[in-house]
Amino acid sequence: MGVSAFAAVDLGASSGRVIVGRVVDDGDGARVLLHEVNRFPNGPVRVPAVDVGGPGGPGGPGGSAGSGAGGATGATLRWDVLALYRGVLDGLRAATREVGTLDGVGIDSWAVDHGLLDADGALLGNPVHYRDARTDGVPDKVFATVPAAELYARTGLQVQPFNTVFQLVAAQGTAALAAARRALLIPDLLGAWLTGAQVAEVTNASTTGLLDATTRTWATDVAERLGIDPRLLPPLRDAGVLLGHVRDDVRADLGHHAPLPVWTVGSHDTASAVVAVPATDPDFAYISCGTWSLVGLELDRPVLTEASRAANFTNEAGVDGTVRHLRNVMGLWVLQESIRTWNEAGLPADLPDLLAAAAQVPPLTTVVDVDAPEFLPPGDMPARIAAAAARTGQTPPQSQAETVRCILDSLALAYRRAVRQAAALADRDVRVVHVVGGGVRNELLCRLTADATGLPVVAGPVEGAALGNVLVQARAAGVLTGSLADLRAVGARGLDLVRHEPGGAGTPGTAQWDAAEARLFS
Ligand code: LFR
């Protein structure tokens, strides 16, 4: 096998990356070597409303609190998607310089958010960030038309206020939505700019709340009942097919001389990360651990039961027809926002130092329900944690180290609940937990997770989404063949995985985890 090279574009909530993945085989079987060629910051921008006196302005009907973009605060949290596109182009240019000719490009990002295009195909404003307050109260409004149980039975999607369906309903009455002819999810939007093709890749489409979880086709009847024009929704494509070729003018700008295919991949980052789980035992649970922690199982059919709905488990589409039955746990976001808060207050907040100090704090002193809605929007997390502790009759953390310890213990507790509930809801055994994504580097969190779940934790790879992205591209291009298990074996070769066993020295025992859980959830 010659060397093939693919560019994985992986956009996260705090940074975007372009990573070159070379598929090599030195005689011991194919493996993937990843090399980051561009990393660029990403983050929300709060844009104040400007009253122009029109129907979509703050004085008009669409701009009043809680309805159109503008929200209760008169400002909207948005993504700087053009800066992301520039970062992607710079990355593809760097990748081209590095390898000469690329065998493909694949794009994945966070889910649910989208750009609206007008009749000329022009972008109608910067996409609204899923943490914006415009969807406050919208789920209940939607359930008055399509009851929550019916929506779940159909789409299998957990209720998160930011699901695309709620965002589109929140945008009703705005001038932008009225002018919109297409809604493209972020990776599909970037793919359209690169190739001209307008599609919705299925793994990410499954996070909209408008995809039928069983047939994997648009639930256009649901859209219509909610007043959402189904023509906004583009044709669906599976992961692992040709999206199109990069337009000649863009390719010339990149300095790439040969035709450059763009392959669809698991364009929802979590779907790509699950492809990269280096599982050998079929009875695995995964935690895709970054800004969010996505905790669950890979199944071959959705679990659409009332129990699954009550536990707020989602059934998102995975690659090759699999189902990601998982729950969103608030994740490292709470820690990231705490660090941001401390930095802004001029307090030293270096992550390795904080983690070392947190390791010295007695375990499970204070725990909070990290999934409580107050932790979703940006803000002063240490203050919110202290308030949550006080509300549940616990001593609020007194120092930065105690706050960090509280966050990590609380995350491990949430993982324990989610892994156990996932196994029970799907009637499956779980014998190992795989942690992939940036959280792999947080050794204390991985150790606590092993201890809390009572299961071995295998940590790695860190760049899970990029690896899964490259594996699916390589198979689409004919460089690799086989099933998901075969792709996983290729991905796993050469990875440095760390195994954490439960019950390590100084970790709390089962009784202590049970007691901590009872403090919050009994
Ligand atoms: C993780 C993720 C989650 C999704 C959240 C918001 O990056 O994609 O899976 O629920 O971001 O889109």
PDB file of C-alpha atoms in Angstrom, residues 116 138 141-146 151 164-174 176-181 183 209-210 219-233:
ATOM      1  CA  LEU A 116     -29.506  29.970   6.852  1.00  0.00           C
ATOM      2  CA  VAL A 138     -39.473  26.937  23.368  1.00  0.00           C
ATOM      3  CA  LYS A 141     -44.262  25.571  23.148  1.00  0.00           C
ATOM      4  CA  VAL A 142     -43.310  22.834  20.665  1.00  0.00           C
ATOM      5  CA  PHE A 143     -44.720  20.079  22.899  1.00  0.00           C
ATOM      6  CA  ALA A 144     -48.085  21.850  22.908  1.00  0.00           C
ATOM      7  CA  THR A 145     -48.249  21.048  19.168  1.00  0.00           C
ATOM      8  CA  VAL A 146     -46.264  17.803  19.022  1.00  0.00           C
ATOM      9  CA  LEU A 151     -41.634  13.563  19.218  1.00  0.00           C
ATOM     10  CA  THR A 164     -32.307  22.471  15.821  1.00  0.00           C
ATOM     11  CA  VAL A 165     -36.074  22.020  15.843  1.00  0.00           C
ATOM     12  CA  PHE A 166     -36.346  24.309  18.888  1.00  0.00           C
ATOM     13  CA  GLN A 167     -33.943  26.820  17.346  1.00  0.00           C
ATOM     14  CA  LEU A 168     -35.986  26.987  14.143  1.00  0.00           C
ATOM     15  CA  VAL A 169     -39.195  27.504  16.104  1.00  0.00           C
ATOM     16  CA  ALA A 170     -37.443  30.184  18.198  1.00  0.00           C
ATOM     17  CA  ALA A 171     -36.475  31.952  14.976  1.00  0.00           C
ATOM     18  CA  GLN A 172     -40.044  32.109  13.688  1.00  0.00           C
ATOM     19  CA  GLY A 173     -41.021  35.721  13.060  1.00  0.00           C
ATOM     20  CA  THR A 174     -37.480  36.837  12.284  1.00  0.00           C
ATOM     21  CA  ALA A 176     -33.753  35.997   8.506  1.00  0.00           C
ATOM     22  CA  LEU A 177     -35.930  32.889   8.727  1.00  0.00           C
ATOM     23  CA  ALA A 178     -38.537  34.455   6.457  1.00  0.00           C
ATOM     24  CA  ALA A 179     -35.855  35.004   3.817  1.00  0.00           C
ATOM     25  CA  ALA A 180     -34.257  31.580   4.280  1.00  0.00           C
ATOM     26  CA  ARG A 181     -34.414  28.957   1.534  1.00  0.00           C
ATOM     27  CA  ALA A 183     -30.720  25.504   6.515  1.00  0.00           C
ATOM     28  CA  GLY A 209     -35.044  16.665  16.093  1.00  0.00           C
ATOM     29  CA  LEU A 210     -36.503  16.513  12.586  1.00  0.00           C
ATOM     30  CA  ALA A 219     -39.922  13.837   9.411  1.00  0.00           C
ATOM     31  CA  THR A 220     -41.423  16.457   7.077  1.00  0.00           C
ATOM     32  CA  ASP A 221     -44.878  16.037   8.601  1.00  0.00           C
ATOM     33  CA  VAL A 222     -43.482  16.987  12.026  1.00  0.00           C
ATOM     34  CA  ALA A 223     -41.746  20.004  10.486  1.00  0.00           C
ATOM     35  CA  GLU A 224     -44.973  21.105   8.823  1.00  0.00           C
ATOM     36  CA  ARG A 225     -47.002  20.794  12.012  1.00  0.00           C
ATOM     37  CA  LEU A 226     -44.492  23.082  13.685  1.00  0.00           C
ATOM     38  CA  GLY A 227     -44.610  25.631  10.877  1.00  0.00           C
ATOM     39  CA  ILE A 228     -41.095  24.768   9.674  1.00  0.00           C
ATOM     40  CA  ASP A 229     -40.807  24.767   5.883  1.00  0.00           C
ATOM     41  CA  PRO A 230     -39.467  21.282   4.974  1.00  0.00           C
ATOM     42  CA  ARG A 231     -37.831  22.788   1.877  1.00  0.00           C
ATOM     43  CA  LEU A 232     -35.248  24.271   4.260  1.00  0.00           C
ATOM     44  CA  LEU A 233     -33.982  20.720   4.822  1.00  0.00           C
TER      45      LEU A 233
END
